[in-house]
Coordinates of C-alpha atoms and ligand atoms in Angstrom, one line a residue:
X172 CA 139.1 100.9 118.0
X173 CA 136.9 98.2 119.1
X174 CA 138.3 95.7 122.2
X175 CA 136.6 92.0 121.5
X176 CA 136.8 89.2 123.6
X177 CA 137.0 85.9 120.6
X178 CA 135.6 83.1 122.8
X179 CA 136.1 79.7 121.7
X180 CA 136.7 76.1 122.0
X181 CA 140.1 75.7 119.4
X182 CA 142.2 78.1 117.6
X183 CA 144.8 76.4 114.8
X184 CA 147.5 76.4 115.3
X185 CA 147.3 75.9 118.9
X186 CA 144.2 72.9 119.0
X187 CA 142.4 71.8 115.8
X188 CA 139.6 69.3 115.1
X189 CA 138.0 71.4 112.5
X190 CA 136.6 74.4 110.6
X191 CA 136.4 76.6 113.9
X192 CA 139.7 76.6 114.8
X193 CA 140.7 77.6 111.2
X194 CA 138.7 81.0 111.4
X195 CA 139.5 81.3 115.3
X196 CA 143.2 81.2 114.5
X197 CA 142.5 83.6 111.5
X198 CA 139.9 86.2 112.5
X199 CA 141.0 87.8 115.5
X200 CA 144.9 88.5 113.4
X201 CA 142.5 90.0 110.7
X202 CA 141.1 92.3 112.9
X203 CA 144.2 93.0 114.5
X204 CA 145.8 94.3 111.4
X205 CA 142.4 96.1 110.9
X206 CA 143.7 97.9 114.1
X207 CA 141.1 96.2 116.6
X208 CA 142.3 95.0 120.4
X209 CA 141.0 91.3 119.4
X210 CA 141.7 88.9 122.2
X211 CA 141.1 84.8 122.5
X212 CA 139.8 83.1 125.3
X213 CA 140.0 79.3 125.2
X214 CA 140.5 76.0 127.8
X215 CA 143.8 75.1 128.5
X216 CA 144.1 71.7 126.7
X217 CA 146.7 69.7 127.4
X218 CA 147.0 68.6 123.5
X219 CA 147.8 72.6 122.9
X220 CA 150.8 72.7 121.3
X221 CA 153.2 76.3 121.2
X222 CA 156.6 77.9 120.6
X223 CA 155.2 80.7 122.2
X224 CA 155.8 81.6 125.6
X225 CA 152.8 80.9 128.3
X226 CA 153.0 82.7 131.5
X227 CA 150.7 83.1 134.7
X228 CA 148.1 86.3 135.2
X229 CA 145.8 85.5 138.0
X230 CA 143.5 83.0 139.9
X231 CA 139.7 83.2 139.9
X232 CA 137.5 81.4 141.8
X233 CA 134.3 79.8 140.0
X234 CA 132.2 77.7 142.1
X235 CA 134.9 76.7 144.8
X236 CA 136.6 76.1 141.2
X237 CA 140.1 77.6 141.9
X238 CA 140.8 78.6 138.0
X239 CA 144.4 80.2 136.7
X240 CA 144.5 82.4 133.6
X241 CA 147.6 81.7 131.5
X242 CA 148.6 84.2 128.7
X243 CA 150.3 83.0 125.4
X244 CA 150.4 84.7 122.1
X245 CA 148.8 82.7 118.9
X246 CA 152.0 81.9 117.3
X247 CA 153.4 83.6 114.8
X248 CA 150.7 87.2 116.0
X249 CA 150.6 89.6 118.4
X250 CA 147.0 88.3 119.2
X251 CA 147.0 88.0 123.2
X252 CA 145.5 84.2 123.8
X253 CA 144.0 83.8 127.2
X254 CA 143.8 80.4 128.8
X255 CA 141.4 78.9 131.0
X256 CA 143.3 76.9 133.0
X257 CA 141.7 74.3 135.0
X258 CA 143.8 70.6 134.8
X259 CA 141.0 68.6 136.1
X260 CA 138.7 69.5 133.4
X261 CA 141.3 69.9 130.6
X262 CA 144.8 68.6 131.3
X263 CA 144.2 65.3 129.8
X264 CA 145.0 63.7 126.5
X265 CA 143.3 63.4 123.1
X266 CA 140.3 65.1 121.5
X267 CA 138.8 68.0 122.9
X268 CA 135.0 66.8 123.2
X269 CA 135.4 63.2 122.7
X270 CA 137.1 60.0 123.2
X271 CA 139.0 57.7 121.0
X272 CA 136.0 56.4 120.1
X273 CA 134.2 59.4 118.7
X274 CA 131.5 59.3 122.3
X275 CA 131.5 62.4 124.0
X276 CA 133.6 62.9 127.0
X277 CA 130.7 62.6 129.8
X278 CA 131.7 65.8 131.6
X279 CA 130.9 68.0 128.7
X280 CA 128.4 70.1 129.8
X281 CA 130.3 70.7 133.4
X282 CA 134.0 72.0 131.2
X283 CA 132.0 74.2 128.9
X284 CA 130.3 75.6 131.9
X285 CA 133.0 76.5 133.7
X286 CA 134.5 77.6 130.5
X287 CA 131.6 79.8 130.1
X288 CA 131.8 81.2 133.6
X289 CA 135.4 82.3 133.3
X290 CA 135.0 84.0 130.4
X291 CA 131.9 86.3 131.9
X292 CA 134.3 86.8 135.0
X293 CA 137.0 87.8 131.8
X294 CA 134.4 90.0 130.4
X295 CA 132.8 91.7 133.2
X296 CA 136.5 92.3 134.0
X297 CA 136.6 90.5 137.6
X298 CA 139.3 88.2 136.6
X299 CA 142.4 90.9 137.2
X300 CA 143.4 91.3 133.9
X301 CA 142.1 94.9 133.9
X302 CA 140.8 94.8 130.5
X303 CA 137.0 95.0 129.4
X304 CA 135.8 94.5 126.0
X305 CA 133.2 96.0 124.1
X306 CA 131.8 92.7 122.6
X307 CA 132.9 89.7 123.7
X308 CA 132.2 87.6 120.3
X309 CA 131.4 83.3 121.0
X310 CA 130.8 80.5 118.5
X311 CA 129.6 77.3 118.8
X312 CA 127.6 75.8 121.3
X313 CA 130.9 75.4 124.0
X314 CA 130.7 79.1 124.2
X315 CA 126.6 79.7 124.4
X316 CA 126.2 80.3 128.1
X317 CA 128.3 83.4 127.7
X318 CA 125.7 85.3 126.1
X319 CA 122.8 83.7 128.7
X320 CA 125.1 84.4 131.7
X321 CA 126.0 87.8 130.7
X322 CA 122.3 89.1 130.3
X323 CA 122.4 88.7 134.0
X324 CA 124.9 91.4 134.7
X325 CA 124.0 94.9 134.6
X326 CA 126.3 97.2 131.8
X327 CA 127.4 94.3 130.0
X328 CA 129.5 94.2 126.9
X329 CA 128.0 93.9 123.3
X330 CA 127.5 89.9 122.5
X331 CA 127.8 88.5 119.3
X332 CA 127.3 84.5 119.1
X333 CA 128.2 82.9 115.4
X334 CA 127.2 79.6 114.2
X335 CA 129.5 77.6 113.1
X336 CA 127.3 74.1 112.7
X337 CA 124.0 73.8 114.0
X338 CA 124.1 70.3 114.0
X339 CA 126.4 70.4 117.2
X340 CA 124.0 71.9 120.2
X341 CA 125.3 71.0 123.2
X342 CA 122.3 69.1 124.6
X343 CA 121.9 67.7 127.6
X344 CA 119.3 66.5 130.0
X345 CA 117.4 68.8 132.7
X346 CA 119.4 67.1 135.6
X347 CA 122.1 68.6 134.4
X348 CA 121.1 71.6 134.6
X349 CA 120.1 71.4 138.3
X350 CA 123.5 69.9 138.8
X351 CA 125.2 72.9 137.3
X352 CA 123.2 75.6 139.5
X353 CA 122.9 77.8 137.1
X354 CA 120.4 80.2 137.2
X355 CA 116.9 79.7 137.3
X356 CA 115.9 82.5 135.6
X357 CA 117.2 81.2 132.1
X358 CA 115.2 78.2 132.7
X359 CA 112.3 78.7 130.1
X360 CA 111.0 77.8 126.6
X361 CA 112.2 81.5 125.9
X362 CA 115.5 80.3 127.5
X363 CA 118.1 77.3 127.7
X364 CA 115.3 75.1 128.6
X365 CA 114.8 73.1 124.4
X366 CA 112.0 70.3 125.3
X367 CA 113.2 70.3 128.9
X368 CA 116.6 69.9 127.9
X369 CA 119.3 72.1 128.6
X370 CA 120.4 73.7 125.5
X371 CA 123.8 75.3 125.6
X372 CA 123.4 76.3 121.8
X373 CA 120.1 78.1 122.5
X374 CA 121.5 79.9 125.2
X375 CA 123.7 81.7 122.2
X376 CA 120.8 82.2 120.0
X377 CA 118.2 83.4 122.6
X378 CA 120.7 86.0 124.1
X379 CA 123.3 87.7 121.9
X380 CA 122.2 90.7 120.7
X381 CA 123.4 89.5 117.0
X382 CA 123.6 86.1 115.5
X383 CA 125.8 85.6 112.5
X384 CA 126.4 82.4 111.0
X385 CA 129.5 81.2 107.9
X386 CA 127.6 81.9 104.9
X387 CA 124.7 83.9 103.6
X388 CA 122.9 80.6 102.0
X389 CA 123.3 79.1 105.6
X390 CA 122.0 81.9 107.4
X391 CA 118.7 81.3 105.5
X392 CA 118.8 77.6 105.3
X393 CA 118.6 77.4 108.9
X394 CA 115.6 79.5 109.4
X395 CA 113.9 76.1 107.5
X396 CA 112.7 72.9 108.8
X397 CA 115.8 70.8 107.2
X398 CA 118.8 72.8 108.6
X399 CA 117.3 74.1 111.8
X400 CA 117.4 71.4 113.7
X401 CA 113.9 72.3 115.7
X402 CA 115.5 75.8 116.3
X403 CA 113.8 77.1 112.8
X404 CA 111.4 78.8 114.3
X405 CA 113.9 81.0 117.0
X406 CA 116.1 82.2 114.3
X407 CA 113.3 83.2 111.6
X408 CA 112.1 85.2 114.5
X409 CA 115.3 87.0 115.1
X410 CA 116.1 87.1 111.6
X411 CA 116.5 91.0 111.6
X412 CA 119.1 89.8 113.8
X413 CA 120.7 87.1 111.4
X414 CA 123.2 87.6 109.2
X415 CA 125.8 85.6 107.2
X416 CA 129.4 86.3 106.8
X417 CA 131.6 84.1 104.8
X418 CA 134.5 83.0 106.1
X419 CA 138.2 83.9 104.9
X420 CA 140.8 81.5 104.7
X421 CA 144.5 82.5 105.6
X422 CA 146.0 83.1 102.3
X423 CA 149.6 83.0 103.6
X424 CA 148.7 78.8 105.3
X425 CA 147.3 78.4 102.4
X426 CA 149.5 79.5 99.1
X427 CA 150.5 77.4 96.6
X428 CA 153.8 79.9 95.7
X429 CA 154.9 79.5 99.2
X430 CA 153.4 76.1 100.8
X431 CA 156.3 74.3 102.4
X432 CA 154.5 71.0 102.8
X433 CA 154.1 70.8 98.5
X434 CA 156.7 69.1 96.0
X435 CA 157.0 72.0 93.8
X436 CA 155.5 75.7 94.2
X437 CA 153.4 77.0 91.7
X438 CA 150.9 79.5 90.7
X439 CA 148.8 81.2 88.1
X440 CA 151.5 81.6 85.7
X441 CA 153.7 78.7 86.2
X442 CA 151.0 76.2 86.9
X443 CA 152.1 73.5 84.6
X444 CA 154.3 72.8 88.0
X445 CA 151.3 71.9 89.5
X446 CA 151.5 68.3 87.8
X447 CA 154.9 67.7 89.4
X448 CA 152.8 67.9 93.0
X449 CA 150.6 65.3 91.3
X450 CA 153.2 62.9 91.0
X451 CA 155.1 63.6 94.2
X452 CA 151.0 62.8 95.2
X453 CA 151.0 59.5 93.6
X454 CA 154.4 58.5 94.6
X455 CA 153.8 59.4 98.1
X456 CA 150.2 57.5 98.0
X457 CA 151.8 54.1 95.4
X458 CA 149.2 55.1 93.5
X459 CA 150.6 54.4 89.5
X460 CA 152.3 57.8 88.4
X461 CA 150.3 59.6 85.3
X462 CA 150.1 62.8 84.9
X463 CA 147.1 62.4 82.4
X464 CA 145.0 60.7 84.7
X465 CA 142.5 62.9 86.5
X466 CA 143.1 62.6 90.4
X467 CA 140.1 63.2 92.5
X468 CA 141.0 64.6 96.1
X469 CA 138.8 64.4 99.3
X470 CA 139.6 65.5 102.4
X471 CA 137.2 65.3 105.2
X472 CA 135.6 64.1 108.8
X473 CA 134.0 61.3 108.1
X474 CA 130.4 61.9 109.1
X475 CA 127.2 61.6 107.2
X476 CA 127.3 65.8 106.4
X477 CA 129.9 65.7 104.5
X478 CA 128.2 63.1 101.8
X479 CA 130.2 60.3 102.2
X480 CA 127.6 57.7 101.7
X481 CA 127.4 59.5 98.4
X482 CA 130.8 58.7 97.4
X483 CA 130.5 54.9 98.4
X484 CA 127.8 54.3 96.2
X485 CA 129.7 56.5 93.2
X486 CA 133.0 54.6 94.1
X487 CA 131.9 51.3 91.6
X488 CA 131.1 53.9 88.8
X489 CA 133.7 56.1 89.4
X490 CA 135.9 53.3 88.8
X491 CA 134.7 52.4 85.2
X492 CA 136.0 55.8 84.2
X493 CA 140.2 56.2 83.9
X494 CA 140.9 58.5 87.4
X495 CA 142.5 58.0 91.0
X496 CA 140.7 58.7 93.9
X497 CA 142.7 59.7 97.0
X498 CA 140.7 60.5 100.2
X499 CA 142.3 61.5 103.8
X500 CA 140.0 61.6 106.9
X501 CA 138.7 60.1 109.8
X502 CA 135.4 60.0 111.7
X503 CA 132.4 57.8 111.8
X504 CA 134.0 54.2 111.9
X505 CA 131.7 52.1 109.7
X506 CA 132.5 54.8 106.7
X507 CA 136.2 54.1 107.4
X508 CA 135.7 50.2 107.5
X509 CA 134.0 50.6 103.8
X510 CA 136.3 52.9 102.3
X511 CA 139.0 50.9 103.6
X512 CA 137.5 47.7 102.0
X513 CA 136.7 48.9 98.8
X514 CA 140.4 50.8 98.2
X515 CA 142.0 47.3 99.1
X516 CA 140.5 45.8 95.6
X517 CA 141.5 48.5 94.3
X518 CA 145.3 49.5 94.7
X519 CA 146.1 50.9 91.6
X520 CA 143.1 54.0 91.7
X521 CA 142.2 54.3 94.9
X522 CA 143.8 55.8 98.5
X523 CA 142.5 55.7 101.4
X524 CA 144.0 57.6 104.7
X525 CA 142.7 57.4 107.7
X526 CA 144.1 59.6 109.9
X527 CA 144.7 63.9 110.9
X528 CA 147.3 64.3 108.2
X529 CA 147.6 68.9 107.8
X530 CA 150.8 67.9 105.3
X531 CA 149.4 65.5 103.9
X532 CA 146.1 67.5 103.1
X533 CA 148.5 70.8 101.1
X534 CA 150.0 68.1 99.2
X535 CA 146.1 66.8 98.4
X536 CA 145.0 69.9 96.9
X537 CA 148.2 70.8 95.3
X538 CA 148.7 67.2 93.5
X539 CA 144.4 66.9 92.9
X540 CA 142.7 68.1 89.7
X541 CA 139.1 67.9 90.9
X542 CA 138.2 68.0 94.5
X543 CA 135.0 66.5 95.8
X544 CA 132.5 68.0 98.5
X545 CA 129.1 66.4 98.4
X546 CA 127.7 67.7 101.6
X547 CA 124.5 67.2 103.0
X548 CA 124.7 70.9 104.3
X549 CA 128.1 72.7 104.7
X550 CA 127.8 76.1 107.0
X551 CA 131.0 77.3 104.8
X552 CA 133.3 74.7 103.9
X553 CA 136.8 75.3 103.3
X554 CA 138.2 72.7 101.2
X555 CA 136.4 73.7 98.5
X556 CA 138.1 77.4 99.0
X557 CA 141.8 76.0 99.4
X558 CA 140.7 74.1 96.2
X559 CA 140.1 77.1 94.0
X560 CA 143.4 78.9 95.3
X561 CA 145.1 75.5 94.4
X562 CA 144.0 75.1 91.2
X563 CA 142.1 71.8 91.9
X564 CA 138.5 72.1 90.0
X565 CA 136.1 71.9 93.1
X566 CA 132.6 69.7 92.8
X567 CA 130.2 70.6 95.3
X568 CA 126.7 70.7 96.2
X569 CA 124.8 73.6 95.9
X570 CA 123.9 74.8 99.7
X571 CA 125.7 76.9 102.4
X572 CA 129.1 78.1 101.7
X573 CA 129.5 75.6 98.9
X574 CA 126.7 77.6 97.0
X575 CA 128.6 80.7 98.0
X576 CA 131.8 80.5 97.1
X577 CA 132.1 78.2 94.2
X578 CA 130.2 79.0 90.6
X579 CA 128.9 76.3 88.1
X580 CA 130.5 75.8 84.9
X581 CA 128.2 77.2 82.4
X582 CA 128.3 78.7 78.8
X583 CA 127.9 82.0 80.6
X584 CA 129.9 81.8 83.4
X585 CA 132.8 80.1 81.2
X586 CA 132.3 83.4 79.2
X587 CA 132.5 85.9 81.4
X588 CA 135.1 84.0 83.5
X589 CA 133.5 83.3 86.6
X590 CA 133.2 80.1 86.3
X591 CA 135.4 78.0 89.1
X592 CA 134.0 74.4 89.7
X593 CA 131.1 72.0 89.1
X594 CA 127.8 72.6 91.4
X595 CA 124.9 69.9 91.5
X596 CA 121.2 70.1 93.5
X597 CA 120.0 66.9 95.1
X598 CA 122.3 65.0 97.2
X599 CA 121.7 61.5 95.8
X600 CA 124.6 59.4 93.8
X601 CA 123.1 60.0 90.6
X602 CA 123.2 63.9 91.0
X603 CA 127.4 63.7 92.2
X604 CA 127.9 61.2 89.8
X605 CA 126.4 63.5 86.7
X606 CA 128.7 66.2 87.9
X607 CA 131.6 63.7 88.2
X608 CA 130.9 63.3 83.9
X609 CA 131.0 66.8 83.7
X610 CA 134.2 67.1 85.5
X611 CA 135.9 64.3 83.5
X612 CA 134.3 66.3 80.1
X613 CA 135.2 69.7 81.0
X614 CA 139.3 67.9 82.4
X615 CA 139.4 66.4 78.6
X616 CA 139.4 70.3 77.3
X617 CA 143.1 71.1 78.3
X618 CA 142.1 75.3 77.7
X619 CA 138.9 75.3 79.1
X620 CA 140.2 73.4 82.5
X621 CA 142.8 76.0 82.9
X622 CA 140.2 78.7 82.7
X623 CA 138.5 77.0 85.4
X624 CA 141.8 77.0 87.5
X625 CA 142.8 80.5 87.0
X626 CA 139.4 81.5 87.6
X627 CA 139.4 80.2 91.0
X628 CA 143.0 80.9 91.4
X629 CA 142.5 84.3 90.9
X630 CA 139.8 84.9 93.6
X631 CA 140.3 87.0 96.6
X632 CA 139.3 84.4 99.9
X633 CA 141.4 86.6 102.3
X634 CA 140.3 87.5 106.0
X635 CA 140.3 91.5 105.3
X636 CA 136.7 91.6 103.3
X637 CA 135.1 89.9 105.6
X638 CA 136.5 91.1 108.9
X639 CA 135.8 94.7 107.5
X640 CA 131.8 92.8 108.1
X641 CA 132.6 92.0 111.2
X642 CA 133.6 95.0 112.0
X643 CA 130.5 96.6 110.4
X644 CA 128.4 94.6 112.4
X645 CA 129.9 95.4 115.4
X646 CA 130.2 99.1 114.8
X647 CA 126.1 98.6 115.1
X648 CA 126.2 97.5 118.8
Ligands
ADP891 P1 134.4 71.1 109.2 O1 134.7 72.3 110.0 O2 132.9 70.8 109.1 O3 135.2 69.9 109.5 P2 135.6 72.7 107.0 O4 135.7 72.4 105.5 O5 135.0 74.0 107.4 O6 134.8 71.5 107.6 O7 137.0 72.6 107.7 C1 137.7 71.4 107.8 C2 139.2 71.7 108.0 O8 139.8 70.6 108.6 C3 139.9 72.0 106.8 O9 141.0 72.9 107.1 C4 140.4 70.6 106.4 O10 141.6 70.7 105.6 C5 140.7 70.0 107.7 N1 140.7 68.6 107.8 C6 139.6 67.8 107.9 N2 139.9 66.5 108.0 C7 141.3 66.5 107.9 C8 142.3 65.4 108.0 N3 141.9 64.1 108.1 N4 143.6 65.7 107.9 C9 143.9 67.0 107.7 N5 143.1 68.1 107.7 C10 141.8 67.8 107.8

């Protein structure tokens, strides 16, 4: 049994902006159940919401920081959640890395810092918990000093640092860095120092002794000029280092035979109910109920990654064709303005919710035939995996996790029943749009669409494959 210290910045269901909080919630029960002593440390939000009871372990002191852990369980687990508690830097409302209007909260680097010191007192076990780990396990940038600060200290536990998006670094100027004291020793072109800016993801990269990142077509994407982000270079060197590990979903969130927040549960065998969730959809959304017209689901941040420019310049097209369109997500304003503006003449196909909606989304894949996920890059993606256990046809473009996890529909893979969704190259408008026609085709074929959603339905997404890889990879350290 292995002891791991899950450091991270969210964990559903306790805080949630995104993707990371999914696998942070799901992970460390995975390897829990795979008999591991897997433990999460995370800042105390104030948005952190619980059933579970939270109680008082032990004051640290961080820089004349006085810092209180709190334990809580991750609801519903036994998994022990540790929480850095430190109101001035976290007991305030809203998102936890920016403001209402999407700009990043300007203490950043000085929360993540401190997060980063607690969790090195945590694992070096000088915080009173009397508990050490054997690899203490961070993702994302918020959790990238760990691994820089823990090279310092002499026997050390095992560091793994996974990349969750490399288009989030945690940059910030060299002044900062003074500001922060931090050690002048990791101040280098081989360190934190990224064109004499602070680099909070570097510090991850440069110092784990293993880097993993969501997918396998990620983990080599990155090591190229159009993914790396200027950090190519770094990670093609440590590429025996590298690996890629897709992610898992949590089957039991996500099942369509037991999803409370669907009209009607279905599943491979009864899944002509999944056209009552359609309607309940279109009710819900006063979009005109018909259960012959193809509905196309999209649920998303609204940033330029996730293709959304795409789908504004397919929305006229899309529309000469009979099909809804429903879309839930919010982000980058000017995309919200223009989906907004475009649904409005269009009432009786399109829906547009802007908002955080988790209910909302189940009833989206349930109720969808074809779900669309045009992204630029996409680390893993998970929509696209919900999708397939859903039923709802995914159309995705072919890099990261997307080219992963879902398989083009092709006379082979229709034949030897592997086929699950629709995947296209170049992200322009034409390219979606083509695979849009083959969607609407292939939807026209009543048997040869349901062999599309059983194929998906039938595939095993759970956390226990590829925590057993995890666990692999750690058994190396
Ligand atoms: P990313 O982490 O890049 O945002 P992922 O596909 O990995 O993308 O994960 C996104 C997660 O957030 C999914 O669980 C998705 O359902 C959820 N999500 C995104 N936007 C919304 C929204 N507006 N309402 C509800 N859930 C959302």
């Amino acid at each position: 049994m292995k002891k791991i210290l899950f450091v991270t910045s969210e964990a559903h269901p306790l805080i949630k902006t995104g993707g990371l909080a999914d696998i942070s919630g799901s992970l460390p029960k995975a390897l829990a159940e795979l008999g591991q002593d897997a433990r999460i440390i995370m800042p105390n939000y104030q948005a952190i919401k619980t059933t579970e009871e939270v109680r008082y372990l032990s004051t640290i002191y961080v820089y004349n920081c006085a810092v209180n852990i709190l334990e809580t369980r991750l609801p519903g687990t036994n998994v022990i959640v540790w929480l850095v508690d430190f109101p001035e830097f976290f007991n305030f409302p809203g998102n936890p890395y920016v403001d209402e209007h999407g700009k990043s909260w300007a203490n950043n680097a000085e929360r993540f810092t401190l997060f980063c010191r607690v969790t090195v007192e945590v694992a070096m076990n000088r915080s009173y918990l009397d508990w050490k780990p054997d690899i203490v396990h961070c993702n994302d940038w918020q959790s990238g000093l760990v691994p820089a600060l823990l090279s310092l200290e002499y026997s050390r536990p095992a560091t793994v640092f996974t990349i969750h998006n490399m288009a989030y670094q945690g940059i910030f100027p060299s002044s900062t860095y003074r500001s922060l004291n931090l050690p002048g020793q990791l101040w280098n072109s081989n360190g934190i120092e990224f064109h004499d800016m602070l680099s909070f993801l570097k510090g991850g990269l440069i110092y784990s002794d293993r880097i993993t990142t969501v997918s396998p077509t990620y983990a080599k994407e990155i090591q190229t000029a159009d993914f790396g982000y200027g950090l190519e270079g770094l990670l093609s060197h440590r590429k025996d280092f590298l690996s890629g590990i897709i992610n898992g979903i949590d089957v039991d969130h996500w099942n369509p035979e037991t999803d409370i927040n669907i009209s009607q549960p279905f599943n491979r065998m009864t899944l002509y109910k999944k056209a009552l969730n359609k309607t309940a959809l279109q009710e819900k959304l006063s979009l005109p109920v018909n259960k012959n017209i193809p509905v196309f689901g999209l649920i998303s941040r609204l940033v330029e990654q996730k293709g959304i420019d795409l789908i504004l310049k397919c929305l006229p097209e899309m529309l000469t064709h009979p099909l809804q369109f429903v879309l839930l997500g919010s982000g980058n304003k000017s995309f919200e303005q223009r989906l907004y503006n475009f649904a409005e003449g269009h009432p009786d196909k399109i829906s547009i919710t802007i908002g955080y909606d988790e209910a909302l989304a189940h009833l989206i894949e349930a109720g969808s035939d074809i779900f669309l996920m045009p992204s630029r890059f996409e680390p893993c993606g998970l929509n696209q995996i919900y999708s397939q256990r859903y039923g709802t046809v995914p159309v995705v473009r072919k890099t990261g996790g997307l080219a992963d996890t879902v398989v083009d529909t092709v006379p082979k893979t229709l034949e030897d029943n592997t086929a699950t969704g629709l995947v296209f190259n170049e992200a322009s408008p034409g390219a979606l749009m083509e695979a849009i026609k083959r969607a609407l085709i292939l939807y026209s074929h009543p048997k040869t669409w349901k062999r599309l959603q059983t194929n998906g339905m039938r595939k095993d997404f759970s956390w226990t494959k590829s925590a057993q890889q995890y666990m692999t990879l750690y058994s190396h350290l």
